PDB file of C-alpha atoms (C1' of nucleotides) in Angstrom:
ATOM      1  CA  MET A 203     -21.913  25.820  -4.723  1.00 98.00           C
ATOM      2  CA  LYS A 204     -20.572  22.498  -5.644  1.00 98.00           C
ATOM      3  CA  VAL A 205     -18.451  20.815  -2.919  1.00 99.00           C
ATOM      4  CA  ALA A 206     -16.529  17.437  -3.412  1.00 98.00           C
ATOM      5  CA  SER A 207     -14.436  15.013  -2.036  1.00 99.00           C
ATOM      6  CA  TRP A 208     -11.791  13.151  -3.984  1.00 98.00           C
ATOM      7  CA  ASN A 209      -9.001  11.166  -2.286  1.00 98.00           C
ATOM      8  CA  VAL A 210      -5.820  11.653  -5.157  1.00 98.00           C
ATOM      9  CA  ASN A 211      -3.765   8.857  -3.926  1.00 98.00           C
ATOM     10  CA  SER A 212      -0.778  10.666  -4.079  1.00 98.00           C
ATOM     11  CA  LEU A 213      -1.055  14.739  -5.815  1.00 98.00           C
ATOM     12  CA  ASN A 214       2.297  14.304  -6.993  1.00 98.00           C
ATOM     13  CA  VAL A 215       1.168  11.603  -9.917  1.00 98.00           C
ATOM     14  CA  ARG A 216      -2.720  12.974  -9.791  1.00 98.00           C
ATOM     15  CA  MET A 217      -2.035  16.695 -10.731  1.00 98.00           C
ATOM     16  CA  PRO A 218      -2.425  16.602 -14.273  1.00 98.00           C
ATOM     17  CA  HIS A 219      -5.606  14.689 -13.304  1.00 98.00           C
ATOM     18  CA  LEU A 220      -6.524  16.951 -10.063  1.00 98.00           C
ATOM     19  CA  GLU A 221      -5.690  19.815 -12.939  1.00 98.00           C
ATOM     20  CA  GLN A 222      -8.178  18.386 -15.209  1.00 98.00           C
ATOM     21  CA  TRP A 223     -10.852  17.799 -13.487  1.00 98.00           C
ATOM     22  CA  LEU A 224     -11.027  21.837 -11.794  1.00 98.00           C
ATOM     23  CA  ARG A 225     -11.428  22.617 -15.075  1.00 98.00           C
ATOM     24  CA  ALA A 226     -14.467  20.684 -16.291  1.00 98.00           C
ATOM     25  CA  PHE A 227     -16.058  19.960 -13.043  1.00 98.00           C
ATOM     26  CA  ALA A 228     -15.386  23.422 -11.422  1.00 98.00           C
ATOM     27  CA  PRO A 229     -15.815  22.697  -7.863  1.00 98.00           C
ATOM     28  CA  ASP A 230     -15.990  25.518  -5.353  1.00 98.00           C
ATOM     29  CA  ILE A 231     -14.799  23.535  -2.674  1.00 99.00           C
ATOM     30  CA  VAL A 232     -12.191  20.034  -2.921  1.00 98.00           C
ATOM     31  CA  GLY A 233     -11.050  17.989   0.028  1.00 98.00           C
ATOM     32  CA  LEU A 234      -8.318  16.154  -1.251  1.00 98.00           C
ATOM     33  CA  GLN A 235      -7.137  12.950   0.880  1.00 98.00           C
ATOM     34  CA  GLU A 236      -3.758  11.208   0.297  1.00 98.00           C
ATOM     35  CA  THR A 237      -1.750  13.661  -0.953  1.00 98.00           C
ATOM     36  CA  LYS A 238       1.637  12.124   0.554  1.00 98.00           C
ATOM     37  CA  LEU A 239       3.214  15.607  -0.125  1.00 98.00           C
ATOM     38  CA  GLU A 240       4.936  17.606   2.643  1.00 98.00           C
ATOM     39  CA  ASP A 241       3.776  21.395   3.150  1.00 98.00           C
ATOM     40  CA  HIS A 242       6.584  22.681   0.996  1.00 98.00           C
ATOM     41  CA  LYS A 243       6.053  20.649  -2.092  1.00 98.00           C
ATOM     42  CA  PHE A 244       2.533  20.794  -2.054  1.00 98.00           C
ATOM     43  CA  PRO A 245       1.464  22.956  -5.308  1.00 98.00           C
ATOM     44  CA  ASP A 246      -0.529  26.132  -3.854  1.00 98.00           C
ATOM     45  CA  SER A 247       0.883  28.890  -6.681  1.00 98.00           C
ATOM     46  CA  THR A 248      -0.237  26.400  -9.921  1.00 98.00           C
ATOM     47  CA  LEU A 249      -3.798  25.987  -8.238  1.00 98.00           C
ATOM     48  CA  ALA A 250      -3.676  29.963  -7.659  1.00 98.00           C
ATOM     49  CA  ALA A 251      -3.443  30.077 -11.033  1.00 98.00           C
ATOM     50  CA  LEU A 252      -6.305  27.386 -11.567  1.00 98.00           C
ATOM     51  CA  GLY A 253      -8.254  29.947  -9.166  1.00 98.00           C
ATOM     52  CA  TYR A 254      -8.085  27.679  -6.342  1.00 98.00           C
ATOM     53  CA  ARG A 255      -6.273  29.064  -2.248  1.00 98.00           C
ATOM     54  CA  SER A 256      -5.034  26.319  -0.638  1.00 98.00           C
ATOM     55  CA  VAL A 257      -4.651  25.073   2.774  1.00 98.00           C
ATOM     56  CA  PHE A 258      -2.784  22.283   3.455  1.00 98.00           C
ATOM     57  CA  SER A 259      -1.864  19.326   6.477  1.00 98.00           C
ATOM     58  CA  GLY A 260       0.574  16.850   4.624  1.00 98.00           C
ATOM     59  CA  GLN A 261       3.486  14.416   5.219  1.00 98.00           C
ATOM     60  CA  LYS A 262       5.850  12.236   3.116  1.00 97.00           C
ATOM     61  CA  THR A 263       4.524   8.680   1.948  1.00 97.00           C
ATOM     62  CA  TYR A 264       1.291   8.418   3.600  1.00 98.00           C
ATOM     63  CA  ASN A 265      -2.046  10.468   4.814  1.00 98.00           C
ATOM     64  CA  GLY A 266      -1.726  14.209   3.893  1.00 98.00           C
ATOM     65  CA  VAL A 267      -4.938  16.478   3.407  1.00 98.00           C
ATOM     66  CA  ALA A 268      -5.703  20.064   2.098  1.00 98.00           C
ATOM     67  CA  ILE A 269      -8.868  22.484   1.177  1.00 98.00           C
ATOM     68  CA  LEU A 270      -8.996  23.951  -1.633  1.00 98.00           C
ATOM     69  CA  SER A 271     -11.661  26.889  -2.278  1.00 98.00           C
ATOM     70  CA  ARG A 272     -12.680  29.739  -5.056  1.00 98.00           C
ATOM     71  CA  GLU A 273     -12.812  32.454  -1.997  1.00 98.00           C
ATOM     72  CA  ALA A 274     -10.444  32.630   0.767  1.00 98.00           C
ATOM     73  CA  PRO A 275     -10.481  30.054   3.613  1.00 98.00           C
ATOM     74  CA  ARG A 276     -10.602  31.376   7.079  1.00 98.00           C
ATOM     75  CA  ASP A 277     -10.061  30.098  10.369  1.00 98.00           C
ATOM     76  CA  VAL A 278      -8.272  26.587   9.798  1.00 98.00           C
ATOM     77  CA  LEU A 279      -7.030  24.172  11.557  1.00 98.00           C
ATOM     78  CA  VAL A 280      -4.913  21.140  11.099  1.00 98.00           C
ATOM     79  CA  GLY A 281      -5.399  17.704  13.206  1.00 98.00           C
ATOM     80  CA  VAL A 282      -8.702  16.406  15.116  1.00 98.00           C
ATOM     81  CA  PRO A 283      -8.269  18.360  18.682  1.00 97.00           C
ATOM     82  CA  GLY A 284      -7.586  16.070  21.387  1.00 95.00           C
ATOM     83  CA  PHE A 285      -6.180  13.104  19.342  1.00 97.00           C
ATOM     84  CA  GLU A 286      -2.426  14.138  18.680  1.00 93.00           C
ATOM     85  CA  HIS A 287      -0.144  11.366  16.378  1.00 92.00           C
ATOM     86  CA  GLU A 288       1.665  11.840  13.862  1.00 95.00           C
ATOM     87  CA  HIS A 289      -1.188  10.817  10.913  1.00 98.00           C
ATOM     88  CA  ARG A 290      -2.246  14.090   8.824  1.00 98.00           C
ATOM     89  CA  ARG A 291      -5.512  13.307   8.042  1.00 98.00           C
ATOM     90  CA  ALA A 292      -7.537  16.213   8.800  1.00 98.00           C
ATOM     91  CA  ILE A 293      -7.969  19.569   8.367  1.00 98.00           C
ATOM     92  CA  SER A 294     -10.530  22.252   8.458  1.00 98.00           C
ATOM     93  CA  ALA A 295     -11.856  25.756   6.832  1.00 98.00           C
ATOM     94  CA  THR A 296     -14.301  28.490   6.935  1.00 98.00           C
ATOM     95  CA  ILE A 297     -15.501  29.270   3.368  1.00 98.00           C
ATOM     96  CA  GLY A 298     -18.008  31.914   2.940  1.00 98.00           C
ATOM     97  CA  ASP A 299     -20.674  30.515   5.367  1.00 98.00           C
ATOM     98  CA  LEU A 300     -19.933  27.381   5.294  1.00 98.00           C
ATOM     99  CA  ARG A 301     -17.477  25.354   8.172  1.00 98.00           C
ATOM    100  CA  VAL A 302     -15.472  22.600   5.958  1.00 99.00           C
ATOM    101  CA  VAL A 303     -14.298  19.883   7.854  1.00 99.00           C
ATOM    102  CA  ASN A 304     -12.274  17.198   5.791  1.00 98.00           C
ATOM    103  CA  LEU A 305     -11.228  13.822   7.498  1.00 98.00           C
ATOM    104  CA  TYR A 306      -9.391  11.098   5.854  1.00 98.00           C
ATOM    105  CA  VAL A 307     -10.447   8.224   8.488  1.00 98.00           C
ATOM    106  CA  VAL A 308      -7.882   5.516   9.446  1.00 98.00           C
ATOM    107  CA  ASN A 309      -8.241   2.691   6.801  1.00 98.00           C
ATOM    108  CA  GLY A 310      -8.055   0.124   9.636  1.00 98.00           C
ATOM    109  CA  GLN A 311      -6.894  -2.731   7.731  1.00 97.00           C
ATOM    110  CA  ASP A 312      -8.280  -5.847   9.025  1.00 97.00           C
ATOM    111  CA  VAL A 313     -10.986  -5.861  11.898  1.00 97.00           C
ATOM    112  CA  GLY A 314      -9.368  -7.028  15.464  1.00 97.00           C
ATOM    113  CA  THR A 315      -5.913  -5.441  14.145  1.00 97.00           C
ATOM    114  CA  ASP A 316      -3.903  -2.416  15.949  1.00 97.00           C
ATOM    115  CA  LYS A 317      -5.027  -0.509  12.910  1.00 97.00           C
ATOM    116  CA  TYR A 318      -8.487  -1.004  13.293  1.00 98.00           C
ATOM    117  CA  GLU A 319      -9.076  -0.449  17.462  1.00 98.00           C
ATOM    118  CA  LEU A 320      -7.448   3.541  15.730  1.00 98.00           C
ATOM    119  CA  LYS A 321      -9.844   3.460  13.723  1.00 98.00           C
ATOM    120  CA  LEU A 322     -12.108   3.684  16.034  1.00 98.00           C
ATOM    121  CA  ALA A 323     -10.420   5.227  19.185  1.00 98.00           C
ATOM    122  CA  TRP A 324      -9.747   8.879  16.413  1.00 98.00           C
ATOM    123  CA  LEU A 325     -13.405   8.281  15.516  1.00 98.00           C
ATOM    124  CA  ALA A 326     -14.930   8.637  18.465  1.00 98.00           C
ATOM    125  CA  ALA A 327     -12.444  11.598  18.596  1.00 98.00           C
ATOM    126  CA  VAL A 328     -13.193  12.930  15.604  1.00 98.00           C
ATOM    127  CA  ARG A 329     -17.261  12.673  17.106  1.00 98.00           C
ATOM    128  CA  THR A 330     -16.373  14.585  20.154  1.00 98.00           C
ATOM    129  CA  TRP A 331     -14.621  17.366  18.652  1.00 98.00           C
ATOM    130  CA  LEU A 332     -17.425  17.532  15.915  1.00 98.00           C
ATOM    131  CA  GLU A 333     -20.091  17.864  18.663  1.00 98.00           C
ATOM    132  CA  GLN A 334     -18.742  21.260  19.304  1.00 98.00           C
ATOM    133  CA  GLU A 335     -17.892  22.217  15.824  1.00 98.00           C
ATOM    134  CA  ALA A 336     -21.795  21.544  15.094  1.00 98.00           C
ATOM    135  CA  ARG A 337     -22.446  23.638  18.187  1.00 98.00           C
ATOM    136  CA  GLU A 338     -20.353  26.735  16.769  1.00 98.00           C
ATOM    137  CA  HIS A 339     -21.049  26.202  13.319  1.00 98.00           C
ATOM    138  CA  PRO A 340     -24.633  25.270  11.616  1.00 98.00           C
ATOM    139  CA  ARG A 341     -23.448  25.766   8.534  1.00 98.00           C
ATOM    140  CA  LEU A 342     -20.941  22.763   8.673  1.00 98.00           C
ATOM    141  CA  VAL A 343     -19.875  20.133   6.021  1.00 99.00           C
ATOM    142  CA  VAL A 344     -17.612  17.415   6.742  1.00 99.00           C
ATOM    143  CA  LEU A 345     -16.047  16.062   3.855  1.00 99.00           C
ATOM    144  CA  GLY A 346     -13.772  12.976   3.154  1.00 98.00           C
ATOM    145  CA  ASP A 347     -13.032   9.540   2.729  1.00 98.00           C
ATOM    146  CA  PHE A 348     -14.314   7.782   5.347  1.00 98.00           C
ATOM    147  CA  ASN A 349     -13.126   4.025   4.758  1.00 98.00           C
ATOM    148  CA  ILE A 350     -16.703   3.245   5.936  1.00 98.00           C
ATOM    149  CA  ALA A 351     -19.247   1.658   3.302  1.00 98.00           C
ATOM    150  CA  PRO A 352     -22.813   3.380   4.917  1.00 98.00           C
ATOM    151  CA  ASP A 353     -25.412   0.460   4.432  1.00 98.00           C
ATOM    152  CA  GLU A 354     -25.001  -2.178   2.149  1.00 97.00           C
ATOM    153  CA  ARG A 355     -26.548  -0.367  -1.049  1.00 98.00           C
ATOM    154  CA  ASP A 356     -22.707   1.255  -0.699  1.00 98.00           C
ATOM    155  CA  VAL A 357     -21.426  -1.958  -1.877  1.00 98.00           C
ATOM    156  CA  HIS A 358     -21.302  -4.170  -4.704  1.00 98.00           C
ATOM    157  CA  ASP A 359     -21.133  -8.165  -2.639  1.00 97.00           C
ATOM    158  CA  PRO A 360     -23.073  -7.511   0.852  1.00 97.00           C
ATOM    159  CA  ALA A 361     -22.256 -11.452   1.305  1.00 97.00           C
ATOM    160  CA  VAL A 362     -18.297 -10.495   1.482  1.00 97.00           C
ATOM    161  CA  TRP A 363     -18.755  -7.031   2.874  1.00 98.00           C
ATOM    162  CA  ASN A 364     -20.596  -7.657   6.257  1.00 97.00           C
ATOM    163  CA  GLU A 365     -20.321  -6.842   9.832  1.00 96.00           C
ATOM    164  CA  THR A 366     -17.045  -8.957  10.004  1.00 97.00           C
ATOM    165  CA  HIS A 367     -15.491  -7.000   7.415  1.00 98.00           C
ATOM    166  CA  ILE A 368     -13.245  -3.687   7.338  1.00 98.00           C
ATOM    167  CA  LEU A 369     -14.952  -0.423   5.979  1.00 98.00           C
ATOM    168  CA  THR A 370     -17.759  -2.762   6.887  1.00 98.00           C
ATOM    169  CA  SER A 371     -17.848  -3.894  10.036  1.00 98.00           C
ATOM    170  CA  ALA A 372     -20.791  -2.763  12.918  1.00 98.00           C
ATOM    171  CA  ALA A 373     -18.551  -1.635  14.867  1.00 98.00           C
ATOM    172  CA  GLU A 374     -17.208   1.349  11.977  1.00 98.00           C
ATOM    173  CA  ARG A 375     -21.077   1.310  10.921  1.00 98.00           C
ATOM    174  CA  ALA A 376     -22.070   2.293  13.942  1.00 98.00           C
ATOM    175  CA  ALA A 377     -18.743   4.845  14.733  1.00 98.00           C
ATOM    176  CA  LEU A 378     -20.172   6.024  11.738  1.00 98.00           C
ATOM    177  CA  ARG A 379     -24.174   6.577  12.724  1.00 98.00           C
ATOM    178  CA  ASP A 380     -22.486   7.845  16.200  1.00 98.00           C
ATOM    179  CA  LEU A 381     -21.252  11.122  13.809  1.00 98.00           C
ATOM    180  CA  LEU A 382     -25.251  11.279  11.138  1.00 98.00           C
ATOM    181  CA  ALA A 383     -26.851  11.520  15.210  1.00 98.00           C
ATOM    182  CA  LEU A 384     -24.616  14.923  15.565  1.00 98.00           C
ATOM    183  CA  GLY A 385     -27.643  16.256  13.320  1.00 98.00           C
ATOM    184  CA  LEU A 386     -25.479  15.366   9.807  1.00 98.00           C
ATOM    185  CA  HIS A 387     -26.612  13.339   6.697  1.00 98.00           C
ATOM    186  CA  ASP A 388     -25.314  12.129   3.890  1.00 98.00           C
ATOM    187  CA  GLY A 389     -25.680  14.572   1.458  1.00 98.00           C
ATOM    188  CA  TYR A 390     -25.940  11.748  -1.512  1.00 98.00           C
ATOM    189  CA  ARG A 391     -28.490  10.267  -0.038  1.00 98.00           C
ATOM    190  CA  LEU A 392     -31.030  12.892   0.568  1.00 98.00           C
ATOM    191  CA  LEU A 393     -31.726  12.514  -2.792  1.00 98.00           C
ATOM    192  CA  HIS A 394     -30.724   9.462  -4.285  1.00 98.00           C
ATOM    193  CA  ASP A 395     -31.365   5.594  -2.954  1.00 98.00           C
ATOM    194  CA  GLU A 396     -30.273   3.293  -5.446  1.00 97.00           C
ATOM    195  CA  GLY A 397     -27.704   1.213  -4.682  1.00 98.00           C
ATOM    196  CA  GLY A 398     -24.599   0.008  -6.733  1.00 98.00           C
ATOM    197  CA  VAL A 399     -23.012   3.682  -6.965  1.00 98.00           C
ATOM    198  CA  PHE A 400     -19.708   3.431  -5.534  1.00 98.00           C
ATOM    199  CA  SER A 401     -16.557   5.888  -5.127  1.00 98.00           C
ATOM    200  CA  TRP A 402     -13.860   3.521  -4.322  1.00 98.00           C
ATOM    201  CA  TRP A 403     -12.633   0.526  -7.113  1.00 98.00           C
ATOM    202  CA  ASP A 404      -9.693  -1.865  -5.705  1.00 98.00           C
ATOM    203  CA  TYR A 405      -6.803  -1.597  -8.891  1.00 98.00           C
ATOM    204  CA  ARG A 406      -6.818  -5.058  -8.750  1.00 97.00           C
ATOM    205  CA  MET A 407      -8.952  -7.702 -10.154  1.00 95.00           C
ATOM    206  CA  ALA A 408     -10.066  -4.868 -12.845  1.00 96.00           C
ATOM    207  CA  ALA A 409     -11.933  -3.985 -10.034  1.00 98.00           C
ATOM    208  CA  PHE A 410     -13.783  -0.600 -12.168  1.00 98.00           C
ATOM    209  CA  ARG A 411     -14.445  -2.369 -15.304  1.00 97.00           C
ATOM    210  CA  ARG A 412     -16.961  -4.904 -13.453  1.00 98.00           C
ATOM    211  CA  ASN A 413     -17.787  -1.987 -10.840  1.00 98.00           C
ATOM    212  CA  LEU A 414     -16.591  -3.839  -8.019  1.00 98.00           C
ATOM    213  CA  GLY A 415     -16.636  -1.035  -6.122  1.00 98.00           C
ATOM    214  CA  LEU A 416     -17.321   0.968  -2.277  1.00 98.00           C
ATOM    215  CA  ARG A 417     -18.976   4.101  -1.627  1.00 98.00           C
ATOM    216  CA  ILE A 418     -16.692   4.994   0.895  1.00 98.00           C
ATOM    217  CA  ASP A 419     -16.415   8.714   0.058  1.00 98.00           C
ATOM    218  CA  LEU A 420     -19.387  11.039   1.738  1.00 98.00           C
ATOM    219  CA  THR A 421     -20.481  14.554   2.059  1.00 98.00           C
ATOM    220  CA  LEU A 422     -22.245  15.149   5.449  1.00 98.00           C
ATOM    221  CA  VAL A 423     -24.247  18.580   5.809  1.00 99.00           C
ATOM    222  CA  SER A 424     -25.629  19.633   8.745  1.00 98.00           C
ATOM    223  CA  GLU A 425     -29.491  19.925   9.390  1.00 98.00           C
ATOM    224  CA  ALA A 426     -28.718  24.051   8.388  1.00 98.00           C
ATOM    225  CA  LEU A 427     -27.660  22.956   4.783  1.00 98.00           C
ATOM    226  CA  ARG A 428     -30.080  19.652   4.167  1.00 98.00           C
ATOM    227  CA  GLY A 429     -32.686  21.082   2.574  1.00 98.00           C
ATOM    228  CA  GLN A 430     -30.181  23.530   0.437  1.00 98.00           C
ATOM    229  CA  VAL A 431     -28.505  20.006  -1.672  1.00 98.00           C
ATOM    230  CA  VAL A 432     -29.821  20.112  -4.596  1.00 98.00           C
ATOM    231  CA  ALA A 433     -27.900  17.626  -6.448  1.00 98.00           C
ATOM    232  CA  ALA A 434     -25.030  15.164  -5.585  1.00 98.00           C
ATOM    233  CA  GLY A 435     -23.533  12.750  -7.405  1.00 98.00           C
ATOM    234  CA  ILE A 436     -20.133  10.498  -7.975  1.00 98.00           C
ATOM    235  CA  ASP A 437     -18.288  11.462 -11.124  1.00 98.00           C
ATOM    236  CA  ARG A 438     -16.642   8.414 -12.505  1.00 98.00           C
ATOM    237  CA  GLU A 439     -14.924  10.076 -15.486  1.00 98.00           C
ATOM    238  CA  PRO A 440     -11.726  10.582 -13.580  1.00 98.00           C
ATOM    239  CA  ARG A 441     -11.409   6.991 -12.304  1.00 98.00           C
ATOM    240  CA  THR A 442     -11.514   6.087 -17.051  1.00 98.00           C
ATOM    241  CA  TRP A 443      -8.388   8.741 -17.472  1.00 98.00           C
ATOM    242  CA  GLU A 444      -4.837   7.233 -17.847  1.00 98.00           C
ATOM    243  CA  ARG A 445      -3.062   6.454 -14.265  1.00 98.00           C
ATOM    244  CA  PRO A 446      -6.232   6.864 -12.267  1.00 98.00           C
ATOM    245  CA  SER A 447      -6.766   7.280  -8.496  1.00 98.00           C
ATOM    246  CA  ASP A 448      -8.243   4.360  -6.988  1.00 98.00           C
ATOM    247  CA  HIS A 449     -10.928   7.052  -5.963  1.00 98.00           C
ATOM    248  CA  ALA A 450     -13.820   9.627  -8.089  1.00 98.00           C
ATOM    249  CA  PRO A 451     -14.608  12.404  -7.053  1.00 98.00           C
ATOM    250  CA  ALA A 452     -17.722  12.586  -4.952  1.00 98.00           C
ATOM    251  CA  TRP A 453     -19.857  15.767  -4.819  1.00 98.00           C
ATOM    252  CA  ILE A 454     -23.055  17.884  -3.255  1.00 98.00           C
ATOM    253  CA  GLU A 455     -23.943  21.015  -4.738  1.00 98.00           C
ATOM    254  CA  LEU A 456     -25.414  23.446  -2.839  1.00 98.00           C
ATOM    255  CA  GLY A 457     -28.359  26.189  -4.072  1.00 96.00           C
ATOM    256  CA  ALA A 458     -29.532  28.701  -1.784  1.00 77.00           C
TER     257      ALA A 458
ATOM    258  C1'  DA B  65      -7.994 -19.468   0.325  1.00 58.68           C
ATOM    259  C1'  DT B  66      -4.763 -16.713  -1.913  1.00 58.68           C
ATOM    260  C1'  DG B  67      -3.309 -12.937  -4.222  1.00 58.68           C
ATOM    261  C1'  DG B  68      -4.381  -9.731  -7.319  1.00 58.68           C
ATOM    262  C1'  DT B  69      -2.618  -3.984  -8.683  1.00 58.68           C
ATOM    263  C1'  DG B  70      -0.236   0.985  -7.223  1.00 58.68           C
ATOM    264  C1'  DG B  71       2.309   4.372  -4.733  1.00 58.68           C
ATOM    265  C1'  DC B  72       6.853   5.398  -2.216  1.00 58.68           C
ATOM    266  C1'  DC B  73      11.221   4.258  -2.013  1.00 58.68           C
ATOM    267  C1'  DA B  74      14.763   1.330  -2.593  1.00 58.68           C
ATOM    268  C1'  DC B  75      12.467  -3.351   0.534  1.00 58.68           C
ATOM    269  C1'  DG B  76       8.788  -3.757   3.093  1.00 58.68           C
ATOM    270  C1'  DC B  77       4.133  -0.621   4.325  1.00 58.68           C
ATOM    271  C1'  DC B  78       0.603   0.611   3.380  1.00 58.68           C
ATOM    272  C1'  DA B  79      -3.923   0.648   0.624  1.00 58.68           C
TER     273       DA B  79
END
DNA sequence: ATGGTGGCCACGCCA
């Protein structure tokens, strides 16, 4: 069972890449972020023809999340309970015996800005909500674009990406630790210790070619799933294709 | 220290 997370940066533009990648990688469950599509424009029939069910919550121009799955999704929840706003950044569903939460975490722009404060407030609301979600669903996967690099192995230049920088700041990393303290584990780090493996590269400065990236796309698993993570990685292939998303799919494989 | 690229949409906002 392969479970993946991919920030597609406009599904309208990236649909050919998504189709190609679904055929090649054959994931069972995928969380998408930055679909940037209103719900009436979501390509659910095209995805159904490829063998995937879709649930989605989108808006024009910004944000937008979806979960694709081979099996039918149940108990779909849109948004973060207790944090009402217009951004479409969260969608959850039960698929088989897994509860899947897909998050597009607020970027935060720069430390100290209003958007940064929004990010921290949003993450605090997510933590409060997931505490309940984890209690109700022992087999929980929380995946998405976290817009936080967990530690220095996850950034190409720790001197720049430090405790005062957006995506790596002390408060952001503390917020991520608070989520992990709910009994969640970074699936990739259960199996890999090395640094220099990234999921996002800026479009500018030939960052991908030079591997100037960050690992900010994560798949967290609950304690009950910890021993079932048999493989994990980031598929750099779609980032090499023409007109790519700036993110690559991050995935884990769950065994029996 | 600044600006580089990309998506959306039609000019600046967001990342």
